[in-house]
Short mmCIF file of C-alpha atoms and ligand atoms in Angstrom, two decimals:
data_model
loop_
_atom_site.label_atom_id
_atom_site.label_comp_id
_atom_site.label_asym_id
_atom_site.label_seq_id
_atom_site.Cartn_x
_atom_site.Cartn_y
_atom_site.Cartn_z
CA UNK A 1 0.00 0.00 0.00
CA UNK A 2 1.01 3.20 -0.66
CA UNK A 3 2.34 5.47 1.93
CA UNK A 4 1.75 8.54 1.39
CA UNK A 5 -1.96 9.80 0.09
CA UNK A 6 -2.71 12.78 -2.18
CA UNK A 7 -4.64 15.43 -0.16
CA UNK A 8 -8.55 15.62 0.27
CA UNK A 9 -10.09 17.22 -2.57
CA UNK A 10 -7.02 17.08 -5.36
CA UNK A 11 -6.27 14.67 -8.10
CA UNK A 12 -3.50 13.91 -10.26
CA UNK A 13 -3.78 13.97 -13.85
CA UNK A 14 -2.30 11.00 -15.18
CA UNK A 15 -0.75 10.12 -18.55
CA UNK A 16 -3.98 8.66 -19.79
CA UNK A 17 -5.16 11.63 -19.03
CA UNK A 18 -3.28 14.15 -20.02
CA UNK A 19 -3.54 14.32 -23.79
CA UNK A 20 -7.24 15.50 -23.16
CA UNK A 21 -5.99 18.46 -20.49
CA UNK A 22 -3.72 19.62 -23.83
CA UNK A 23 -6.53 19.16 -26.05
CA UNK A 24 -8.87 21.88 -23.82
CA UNK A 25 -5.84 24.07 -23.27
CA UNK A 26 -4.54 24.21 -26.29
CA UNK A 27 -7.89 24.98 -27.65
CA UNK A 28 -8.15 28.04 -25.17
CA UNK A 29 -5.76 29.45 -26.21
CA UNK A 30 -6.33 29.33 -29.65
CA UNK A 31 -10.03 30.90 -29.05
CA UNK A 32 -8.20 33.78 -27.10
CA UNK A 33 -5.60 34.21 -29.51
CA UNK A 34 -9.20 34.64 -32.39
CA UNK A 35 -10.13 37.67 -30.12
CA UNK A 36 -6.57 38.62 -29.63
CA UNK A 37 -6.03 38.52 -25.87
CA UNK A 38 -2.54 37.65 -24.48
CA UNK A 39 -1.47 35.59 -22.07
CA UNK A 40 -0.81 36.33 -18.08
CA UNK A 41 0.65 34.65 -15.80
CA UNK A 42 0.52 35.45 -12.04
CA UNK A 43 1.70 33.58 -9.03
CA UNK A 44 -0.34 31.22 -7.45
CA UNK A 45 0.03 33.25 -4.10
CA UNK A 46 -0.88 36.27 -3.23
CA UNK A 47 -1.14 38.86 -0.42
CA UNK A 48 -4.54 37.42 1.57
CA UNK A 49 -5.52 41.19 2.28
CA UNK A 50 -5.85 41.16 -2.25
CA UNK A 51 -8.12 38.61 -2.08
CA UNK A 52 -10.45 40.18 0.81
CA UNK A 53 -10.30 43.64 -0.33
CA UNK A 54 -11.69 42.32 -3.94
CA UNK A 55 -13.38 39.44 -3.88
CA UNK A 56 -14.81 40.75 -0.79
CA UNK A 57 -14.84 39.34 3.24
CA UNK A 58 -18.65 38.59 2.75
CA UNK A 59 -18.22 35.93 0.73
CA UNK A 60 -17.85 32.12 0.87
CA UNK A 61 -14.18 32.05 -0.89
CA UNK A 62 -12.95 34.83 1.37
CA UNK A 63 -14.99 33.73 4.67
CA UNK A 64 -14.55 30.08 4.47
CA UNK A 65 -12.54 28.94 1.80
CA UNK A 66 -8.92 30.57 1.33
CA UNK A 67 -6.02 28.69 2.20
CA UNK A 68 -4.03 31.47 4.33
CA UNK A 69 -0.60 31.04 5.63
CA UNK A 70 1.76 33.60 7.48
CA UNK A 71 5.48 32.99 5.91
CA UNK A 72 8.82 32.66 8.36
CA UNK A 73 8.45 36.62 8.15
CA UNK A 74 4.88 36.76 9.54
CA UNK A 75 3.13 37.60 5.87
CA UNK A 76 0.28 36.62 5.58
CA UNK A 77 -0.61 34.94 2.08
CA UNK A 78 -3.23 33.09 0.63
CA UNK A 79 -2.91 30.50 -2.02
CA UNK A 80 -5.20 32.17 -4.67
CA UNK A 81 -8.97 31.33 -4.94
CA UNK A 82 -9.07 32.74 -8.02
CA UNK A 83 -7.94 35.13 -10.98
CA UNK A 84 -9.25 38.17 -11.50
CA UNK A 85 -8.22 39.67 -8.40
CA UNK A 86 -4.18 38.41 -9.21
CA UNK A 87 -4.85 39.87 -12.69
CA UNK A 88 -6.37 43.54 -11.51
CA UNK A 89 -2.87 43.70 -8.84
CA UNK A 90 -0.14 42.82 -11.87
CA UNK A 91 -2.48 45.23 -14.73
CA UNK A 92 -2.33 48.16 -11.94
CA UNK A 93 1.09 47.38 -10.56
CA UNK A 94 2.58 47.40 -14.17
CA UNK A 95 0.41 49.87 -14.96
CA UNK A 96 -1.55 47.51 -17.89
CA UNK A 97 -4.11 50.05 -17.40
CA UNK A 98 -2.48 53.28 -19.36
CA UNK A 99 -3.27 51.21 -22.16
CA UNK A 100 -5.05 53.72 -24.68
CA UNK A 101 -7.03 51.16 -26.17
CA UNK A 102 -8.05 48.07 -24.59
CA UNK A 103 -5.84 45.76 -21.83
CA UNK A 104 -7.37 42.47 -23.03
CA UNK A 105 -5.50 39.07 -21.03
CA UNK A 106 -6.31 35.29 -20.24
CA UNK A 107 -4.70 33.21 -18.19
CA UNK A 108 -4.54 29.62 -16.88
CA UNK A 109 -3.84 27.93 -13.58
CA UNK A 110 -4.42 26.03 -10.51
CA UNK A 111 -7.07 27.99 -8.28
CA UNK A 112 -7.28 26.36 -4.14
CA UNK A 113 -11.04 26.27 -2.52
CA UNK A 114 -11.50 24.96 0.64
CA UNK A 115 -14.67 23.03 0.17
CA UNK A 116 -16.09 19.87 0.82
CA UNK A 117 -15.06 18.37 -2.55
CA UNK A 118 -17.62 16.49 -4.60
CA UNK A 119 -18.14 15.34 -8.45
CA UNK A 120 -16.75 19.01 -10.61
CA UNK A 121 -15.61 20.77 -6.99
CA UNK A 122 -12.57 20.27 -5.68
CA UNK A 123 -9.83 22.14 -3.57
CA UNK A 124 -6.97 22.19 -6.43
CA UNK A 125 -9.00 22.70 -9.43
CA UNK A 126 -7.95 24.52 -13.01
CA UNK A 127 -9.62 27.38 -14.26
CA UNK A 128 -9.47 29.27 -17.55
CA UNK A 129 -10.53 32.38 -17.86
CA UNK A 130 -10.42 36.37 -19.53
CA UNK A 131 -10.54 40.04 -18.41
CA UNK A 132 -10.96 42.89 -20.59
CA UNK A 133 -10.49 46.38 -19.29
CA UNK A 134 -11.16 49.74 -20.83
CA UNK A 135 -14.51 49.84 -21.76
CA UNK A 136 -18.22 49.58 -20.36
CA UNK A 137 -19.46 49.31 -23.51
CA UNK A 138 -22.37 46.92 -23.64
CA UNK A 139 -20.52 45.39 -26.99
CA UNK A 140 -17.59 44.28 -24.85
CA UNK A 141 -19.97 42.34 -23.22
CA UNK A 142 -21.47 40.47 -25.74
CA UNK A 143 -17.94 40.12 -26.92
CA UNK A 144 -16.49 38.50 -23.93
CA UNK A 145 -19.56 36.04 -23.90
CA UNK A 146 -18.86 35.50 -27.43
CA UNK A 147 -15.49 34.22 -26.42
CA UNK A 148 -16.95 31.80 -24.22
CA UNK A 149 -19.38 30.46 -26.22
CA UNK A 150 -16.87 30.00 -29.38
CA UNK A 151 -14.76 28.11 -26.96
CA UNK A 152 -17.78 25.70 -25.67
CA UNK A 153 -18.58 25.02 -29.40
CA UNK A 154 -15.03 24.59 -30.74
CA UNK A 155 -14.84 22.03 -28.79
CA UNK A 156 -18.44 20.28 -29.89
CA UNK A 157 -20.25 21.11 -26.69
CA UNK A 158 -24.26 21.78 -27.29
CA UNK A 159 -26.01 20.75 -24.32
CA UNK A 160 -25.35 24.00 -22.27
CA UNK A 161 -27.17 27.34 -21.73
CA UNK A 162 -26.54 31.05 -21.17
CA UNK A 163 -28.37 32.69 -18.84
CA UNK A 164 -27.47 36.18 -18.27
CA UNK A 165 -28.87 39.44 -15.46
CA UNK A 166 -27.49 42.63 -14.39
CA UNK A 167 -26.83 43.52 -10.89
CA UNK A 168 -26.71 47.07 -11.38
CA UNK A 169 -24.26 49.77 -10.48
CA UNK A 170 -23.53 51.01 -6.79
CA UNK A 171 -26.13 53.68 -7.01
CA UNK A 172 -29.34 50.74 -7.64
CA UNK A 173 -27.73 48.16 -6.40
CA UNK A 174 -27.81 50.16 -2.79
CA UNK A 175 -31.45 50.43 -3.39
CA UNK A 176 -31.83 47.06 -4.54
CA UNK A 177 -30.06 45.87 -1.34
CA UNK A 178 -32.79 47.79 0.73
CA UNK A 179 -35.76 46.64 -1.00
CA UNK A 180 -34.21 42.72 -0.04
CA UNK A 181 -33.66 43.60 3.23
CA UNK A 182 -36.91 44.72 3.83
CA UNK A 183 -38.48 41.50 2.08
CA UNK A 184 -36.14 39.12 4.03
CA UNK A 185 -36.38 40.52 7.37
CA UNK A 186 -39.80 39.36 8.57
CA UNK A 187 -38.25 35.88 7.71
CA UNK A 188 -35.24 36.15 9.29
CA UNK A 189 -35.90 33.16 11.87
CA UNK A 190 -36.48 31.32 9.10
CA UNK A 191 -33.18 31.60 6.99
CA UNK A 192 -29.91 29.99 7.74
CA UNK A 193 -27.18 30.96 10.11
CA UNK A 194 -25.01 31.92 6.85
CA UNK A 195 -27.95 33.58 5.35
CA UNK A 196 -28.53 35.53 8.46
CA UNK A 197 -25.27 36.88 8.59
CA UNK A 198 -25.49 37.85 4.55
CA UNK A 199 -28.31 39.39 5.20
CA UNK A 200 -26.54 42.49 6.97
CA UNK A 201 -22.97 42.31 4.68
CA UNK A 202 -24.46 41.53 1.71
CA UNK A 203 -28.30 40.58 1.10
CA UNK A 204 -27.86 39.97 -2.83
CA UNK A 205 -26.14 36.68 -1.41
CA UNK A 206 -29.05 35.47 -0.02
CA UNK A 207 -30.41 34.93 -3.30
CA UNK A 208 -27.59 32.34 -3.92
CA UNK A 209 -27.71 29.95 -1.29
CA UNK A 210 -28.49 26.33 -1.56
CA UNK A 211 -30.55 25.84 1.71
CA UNK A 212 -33.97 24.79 0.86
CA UNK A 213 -35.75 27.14 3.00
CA UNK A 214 -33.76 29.87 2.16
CA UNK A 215 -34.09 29.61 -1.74
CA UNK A 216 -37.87 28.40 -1.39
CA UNK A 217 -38.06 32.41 0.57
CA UNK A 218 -35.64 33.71 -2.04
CA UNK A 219 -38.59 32.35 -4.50
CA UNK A 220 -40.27 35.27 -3.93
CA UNK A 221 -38.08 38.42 -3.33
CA UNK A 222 -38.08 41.18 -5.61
CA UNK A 223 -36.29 40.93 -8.81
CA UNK A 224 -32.84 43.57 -9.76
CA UNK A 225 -34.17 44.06 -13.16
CA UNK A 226 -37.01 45.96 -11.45
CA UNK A 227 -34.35 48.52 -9.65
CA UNK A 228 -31.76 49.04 -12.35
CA UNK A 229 -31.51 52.69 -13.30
CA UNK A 230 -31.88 53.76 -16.32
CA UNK A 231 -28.19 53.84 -17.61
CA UNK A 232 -27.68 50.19 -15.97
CA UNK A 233 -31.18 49.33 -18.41
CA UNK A 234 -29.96 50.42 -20.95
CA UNK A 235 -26.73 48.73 -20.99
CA UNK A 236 -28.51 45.42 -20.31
CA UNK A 237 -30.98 46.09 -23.37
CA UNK A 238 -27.85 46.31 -25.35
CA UNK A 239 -26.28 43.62 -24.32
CA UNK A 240 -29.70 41.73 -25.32
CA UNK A 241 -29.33 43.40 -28.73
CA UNK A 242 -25.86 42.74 -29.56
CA UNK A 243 -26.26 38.88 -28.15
CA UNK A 244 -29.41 38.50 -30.79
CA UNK A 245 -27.71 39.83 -32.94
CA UNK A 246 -24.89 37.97 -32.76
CA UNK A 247 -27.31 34.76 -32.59
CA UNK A 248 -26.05 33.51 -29.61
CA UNK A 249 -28.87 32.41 -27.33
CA UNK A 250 -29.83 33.31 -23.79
CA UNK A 251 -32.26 33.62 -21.10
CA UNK A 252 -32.63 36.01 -18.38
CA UNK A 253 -32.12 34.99 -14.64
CA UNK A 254 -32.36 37.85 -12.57
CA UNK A 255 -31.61 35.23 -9.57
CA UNK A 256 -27.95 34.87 -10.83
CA UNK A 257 -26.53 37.31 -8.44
CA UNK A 258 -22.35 35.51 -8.76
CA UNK A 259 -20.58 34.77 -5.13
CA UNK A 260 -18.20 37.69 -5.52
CA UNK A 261 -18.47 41.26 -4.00
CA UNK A 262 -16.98 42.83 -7.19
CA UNK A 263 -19.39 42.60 -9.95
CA UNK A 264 -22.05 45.28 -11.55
CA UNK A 265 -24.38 45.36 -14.07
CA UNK A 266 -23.26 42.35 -16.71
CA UNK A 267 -23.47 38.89 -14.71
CA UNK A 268 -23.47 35.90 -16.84
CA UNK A 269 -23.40 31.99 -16.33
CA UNK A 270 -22.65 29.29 -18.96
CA UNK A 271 -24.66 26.54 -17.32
CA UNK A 272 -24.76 22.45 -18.50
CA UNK A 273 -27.57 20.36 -16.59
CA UNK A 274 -26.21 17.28 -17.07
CA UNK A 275 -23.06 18.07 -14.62
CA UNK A 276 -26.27 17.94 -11.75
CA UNK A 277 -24.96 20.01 -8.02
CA UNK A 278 -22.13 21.85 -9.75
CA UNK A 279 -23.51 23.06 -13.15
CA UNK A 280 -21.94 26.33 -13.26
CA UNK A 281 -19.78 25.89 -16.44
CA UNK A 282 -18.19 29.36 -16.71
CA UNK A 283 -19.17 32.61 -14.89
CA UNK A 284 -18.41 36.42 -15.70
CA UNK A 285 -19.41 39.53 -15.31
CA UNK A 286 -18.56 42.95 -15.12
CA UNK A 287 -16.25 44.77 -12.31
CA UNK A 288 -16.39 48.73 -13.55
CA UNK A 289 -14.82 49.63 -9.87
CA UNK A 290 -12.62 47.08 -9.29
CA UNK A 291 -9.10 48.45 -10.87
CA UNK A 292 -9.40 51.50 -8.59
CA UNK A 293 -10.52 49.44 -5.60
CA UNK A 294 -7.02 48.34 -6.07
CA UNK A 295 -5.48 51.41 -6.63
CA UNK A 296 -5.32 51.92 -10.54
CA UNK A 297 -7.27 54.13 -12.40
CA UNK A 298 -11.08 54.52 -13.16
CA UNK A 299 -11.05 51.92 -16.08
CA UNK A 300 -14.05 49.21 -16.79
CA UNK A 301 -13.06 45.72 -16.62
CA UNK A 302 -14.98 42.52 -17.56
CA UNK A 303 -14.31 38.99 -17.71
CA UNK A 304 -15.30 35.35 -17.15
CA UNK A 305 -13.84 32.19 -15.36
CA UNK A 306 -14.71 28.78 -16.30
CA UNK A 307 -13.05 24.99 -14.61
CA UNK A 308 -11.40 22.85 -17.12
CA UNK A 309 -12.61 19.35 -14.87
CA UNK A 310 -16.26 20.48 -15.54
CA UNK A 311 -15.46 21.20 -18.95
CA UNK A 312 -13.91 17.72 -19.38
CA UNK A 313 -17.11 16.35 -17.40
CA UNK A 314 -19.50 17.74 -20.27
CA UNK A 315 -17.32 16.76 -22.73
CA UNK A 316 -17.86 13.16 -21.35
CA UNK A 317 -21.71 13.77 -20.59
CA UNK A 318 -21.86 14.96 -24.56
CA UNK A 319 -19.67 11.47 -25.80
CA UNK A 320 -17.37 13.98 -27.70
CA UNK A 321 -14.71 12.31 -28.46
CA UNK A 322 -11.03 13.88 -27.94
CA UNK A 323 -8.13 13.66 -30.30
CA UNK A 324 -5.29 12.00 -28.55
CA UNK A 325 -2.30 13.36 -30.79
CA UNK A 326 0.26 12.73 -27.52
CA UNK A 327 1.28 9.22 -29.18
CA UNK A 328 4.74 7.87 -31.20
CA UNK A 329 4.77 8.16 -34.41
CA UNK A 330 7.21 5.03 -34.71
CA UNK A 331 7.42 2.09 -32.67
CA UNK A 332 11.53 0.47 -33.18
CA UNK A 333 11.90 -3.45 -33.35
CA UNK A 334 15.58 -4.62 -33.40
CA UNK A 335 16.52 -7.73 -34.02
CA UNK A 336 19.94 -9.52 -33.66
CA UNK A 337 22.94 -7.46 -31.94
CA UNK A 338 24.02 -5.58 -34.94
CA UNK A 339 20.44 -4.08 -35.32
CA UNK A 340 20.56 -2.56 -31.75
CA UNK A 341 23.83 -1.18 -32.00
CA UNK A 342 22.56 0.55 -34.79
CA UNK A 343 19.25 1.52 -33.41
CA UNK A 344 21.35 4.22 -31.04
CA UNK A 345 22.02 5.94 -34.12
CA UNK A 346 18.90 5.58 -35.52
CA UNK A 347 16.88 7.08 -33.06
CA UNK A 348 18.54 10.32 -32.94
CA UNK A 349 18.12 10.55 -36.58
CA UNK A 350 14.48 9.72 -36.68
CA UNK A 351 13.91 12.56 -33.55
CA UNK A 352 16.41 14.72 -35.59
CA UNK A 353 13.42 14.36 -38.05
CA UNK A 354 11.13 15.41 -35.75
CA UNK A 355 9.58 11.95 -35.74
CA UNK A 356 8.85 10.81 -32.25
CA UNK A 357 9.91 7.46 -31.59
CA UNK A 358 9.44 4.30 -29.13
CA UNK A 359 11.70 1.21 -28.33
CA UNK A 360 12.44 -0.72 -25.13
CA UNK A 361 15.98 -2.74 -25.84
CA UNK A 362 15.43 -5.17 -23.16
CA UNK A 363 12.75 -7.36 -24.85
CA UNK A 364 15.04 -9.25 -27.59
CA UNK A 365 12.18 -11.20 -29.10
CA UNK A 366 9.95 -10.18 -32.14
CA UNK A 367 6.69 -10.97 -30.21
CA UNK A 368 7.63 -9.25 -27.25
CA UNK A 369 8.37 -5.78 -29.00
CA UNK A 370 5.34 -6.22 -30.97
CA UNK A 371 3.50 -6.48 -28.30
CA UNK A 372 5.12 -2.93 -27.07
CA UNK A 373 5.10 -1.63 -30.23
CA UNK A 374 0.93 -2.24 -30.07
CA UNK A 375 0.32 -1.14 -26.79
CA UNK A 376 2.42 2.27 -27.77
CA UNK A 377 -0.12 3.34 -29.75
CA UNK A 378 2.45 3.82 -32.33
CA UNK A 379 1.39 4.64 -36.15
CA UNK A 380 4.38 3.04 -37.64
CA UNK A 381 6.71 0.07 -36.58
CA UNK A 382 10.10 0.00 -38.14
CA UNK A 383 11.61 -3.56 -38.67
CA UNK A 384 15.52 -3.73 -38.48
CA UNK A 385 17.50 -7.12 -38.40
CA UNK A 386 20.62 -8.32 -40.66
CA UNK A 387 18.35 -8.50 -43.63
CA UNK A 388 17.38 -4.82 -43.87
CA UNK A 389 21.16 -3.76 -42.60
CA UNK A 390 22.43 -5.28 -45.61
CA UNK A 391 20.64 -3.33 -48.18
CA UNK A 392 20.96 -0.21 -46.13
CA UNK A 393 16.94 -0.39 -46.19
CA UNK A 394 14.45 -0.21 -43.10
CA UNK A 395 11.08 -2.30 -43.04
CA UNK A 396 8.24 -0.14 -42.57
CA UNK A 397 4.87 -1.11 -41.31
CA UNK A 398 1.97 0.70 -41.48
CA UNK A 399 0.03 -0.26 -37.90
CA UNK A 400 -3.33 0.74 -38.93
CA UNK A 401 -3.33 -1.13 -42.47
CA UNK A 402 -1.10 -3.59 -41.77
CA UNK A 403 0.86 -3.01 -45.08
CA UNK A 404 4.79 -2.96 -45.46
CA UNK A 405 7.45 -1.53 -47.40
CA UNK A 406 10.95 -2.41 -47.44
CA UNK A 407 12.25 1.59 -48.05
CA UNK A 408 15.73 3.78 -47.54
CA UNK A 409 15.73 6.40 -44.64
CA UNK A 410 14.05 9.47 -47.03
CA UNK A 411 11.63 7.35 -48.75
CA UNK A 412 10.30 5.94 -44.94
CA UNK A 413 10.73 10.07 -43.59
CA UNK A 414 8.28 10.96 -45.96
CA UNK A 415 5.85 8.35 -45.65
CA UNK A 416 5.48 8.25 -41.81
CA UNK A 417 4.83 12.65 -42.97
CA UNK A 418 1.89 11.52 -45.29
P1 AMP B 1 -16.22 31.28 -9.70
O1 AMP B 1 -14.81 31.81 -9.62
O2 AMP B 1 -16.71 30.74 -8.38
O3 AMP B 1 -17.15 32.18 -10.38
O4 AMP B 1 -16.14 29.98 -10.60
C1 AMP B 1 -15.96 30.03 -11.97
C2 AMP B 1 -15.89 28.62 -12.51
O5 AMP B 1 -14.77 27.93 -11.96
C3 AMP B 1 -17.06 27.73 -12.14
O6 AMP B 1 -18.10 27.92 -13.03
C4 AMP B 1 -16.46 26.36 -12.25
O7 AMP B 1 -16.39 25.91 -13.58
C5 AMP B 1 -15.06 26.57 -11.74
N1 AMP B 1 -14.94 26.27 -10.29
C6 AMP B 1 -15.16 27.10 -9.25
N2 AMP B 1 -14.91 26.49 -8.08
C7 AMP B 1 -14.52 25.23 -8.39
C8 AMP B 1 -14.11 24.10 -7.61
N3 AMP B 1 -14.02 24.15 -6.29
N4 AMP B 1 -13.78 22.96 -8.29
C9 AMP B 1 -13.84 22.90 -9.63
N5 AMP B 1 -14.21 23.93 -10.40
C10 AMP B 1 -14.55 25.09 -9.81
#
């Protein structure tokens, strides 16, 4: 048995695995690079006061969930529990955000949760994910969205929906927080310790909790489209426009209120009902205040986050099938002494070819390394004994039709490139 045990709540993504974590990553990219965002990378800690300035104390990540440390110098840190934040420090801190036009990034990277971990939650888990700041145009919006929902159908998903609201600006969303207060008060006995305490920091939280009672209450509270003023309305109406236009489908859900203290007007979730508890594919939304919060200038922001595991989980749900291009090209079977010594030669050619290439030299029998060469994967099997030595020629197989060709070195290059 195994000694040691991989903590609560992580996994490890194993070779078998890990051609499909390429395939989704890889494809990311290549979405952000069609909108042309670039690439950020920040550490995966961060000052813990970042995290509960932005993403806010009120909330679960901050309250319950961030894995804090102090450091040998009495720092405290917190491993991040997600991007945006990380992204806002670096864009102000290298001042991203004297950018004329736009400041448009993505990133990548382990995010840490401290949940209870179930099927698509987990407390090392990957997320993906954009912002875009300098502009509160309503088109930005739609764009970002866009983004997402190229990426979701690049890679064959179907079965998922958009469902977008708008939580307003400070202005209605103080009046909005009033109007909740007032509603949820005279069933304050009713709702949840957590829900209690929301209630005063934040009441718009309320709206997202998972207790029965409290969402069976929630049923009935007054809606945020009602309250928005009439610049938020209007920016919501165009969003609406540009997302018709665009012919990318939606529904409103002015319950989707988003765990984080940061967000106004624009929330959005990319939602897939087959992943059941946690169905929350991607979620964005817009964060006009947040790059002064944190001491840059008065610039918009927007942007989305979305967890490659449940991404892989739909992909399963959907049977989509994903490429596995992380295999050999050429499988190696020696045979005799004269082949082997050979081989060493061989093999740096073949790579020098950029032809990746498999052999094990301690199985001397035919059956043995064809047995290798077929669990490889390999496309190709190359067949060198005394035979093909002496007329300087290599047997090629082809794996898939079974045919073979006794060639020279070019003649095989250019066939395993076919
Ligand atoms: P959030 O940052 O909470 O808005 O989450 C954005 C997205 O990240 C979610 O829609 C999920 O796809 C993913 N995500 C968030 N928390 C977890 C978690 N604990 N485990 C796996 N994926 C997560």
């Amino acid at each position: 048995m195994a000694k040691y045990k991989i903590p609560r709540g992580t996994y490890d993504i194993l070779p078998s695995e890990s051609y499909k974590w390429q395939y989704v990553q890889n494809t990311f990219r290549k979405v952000a690079r069609l909108y042309n965002f670039k690439e950020i990378v920040t550490p995966i800690f961060e000052s813990s006061d970042l995290f509960e300035r932005s993403v806010g104390d009120s909330s679960d990540i901050v309250e319950k969930e961030m894995y804090k440390f102090n450091d040998k110098k009495g720092r405290t840190f917190a491993l991040r529990p997600e991007g945006t934040a990380s992204v806002v420090r670096s864009v102000v801190e290298n001042n991203l955000d004297l950018d004329a036009n736009s400041t448009k990034l993505y990133y990548m990277g382990p995010m840490f949760r401290y949940d209870r971990p179930q099927k698509g939650r987990y407390r090392q888990f990957y997320q993906y994910g954009v912002e875009y700041f300098g502009s509160d145009n309503a088109l930005i919006d739609a764009q970002t969205i866009a983004l997402a929902d190229t990426f979701l159908r690049q890679l064959g998903l179907k079965n998922y929906k958009l469902e977008i609201n708008s939580i307003g600006n400070a202005t209605c969303a103080k009046d909005y927080d009033s109007a909740l207060i007032n509603f949820f008060k005279p069933h304050f006995n009713e709702l949840c310790s957590d829900c209690q305490r929301r209630l005063e920091k934040n009441p718009k939280r309320v709206l997202d909790c998972k207790n029965k009672t409290c969402k069976s209450i929630a049923k009935e509270a007054p809606s945020m489209l009602d309250y928005l003023d009439e610049e938020c309305s209007t920016h919501f109406e165009n969003l609406q426009k540009y997302l018709t236009q665009m012919k990318i489908d939606f529904v409103v859900n002015p319950t989707i209120v988003r765990g984080l203290d940061y967000y106004t007007k624009t929330a959005f979730e990319f939602i897939d009902s087959n992943l059941g508890a946690q169905s929350t594919l991607i979620g964005g939304g817009r964060y006009d205040g947040l790059v002064k919060q944190i001491g840059g200038r008065d610039v918009a922001g927007i942007g989305f986050a979305g967890g490659f595991e449940r991404l892989l989980l739909s992909l399963e749900a959907e049977e989509i099938k994903i490429p596995n291009n992380d295999k050999p090209d050429v499988y190696l079977v020696t045979l005799g002494e004269k082949a082997e010594t050979i081989s060493a030669e061989l093999l740096m050619k073949l790579r020098a070819d950029n032809i990746s290439t498999e052999f094990h030299p301690d199985k001397k029998t035919m059956k043995a390394q064809m047995k290798a060469a077929n669990r490889s994967d390999a496309r190709f099997v190359i067949l060198l004994g005394d035979n093909e030595i002496e007329q300087n020629k290599f047997n090629l197989k082809n794996m898939e039709t079974g045919e073979q060709e006794l060639v020279d070195f070019q003649e095989m290059v250019r066939i395993i490139f076919q």
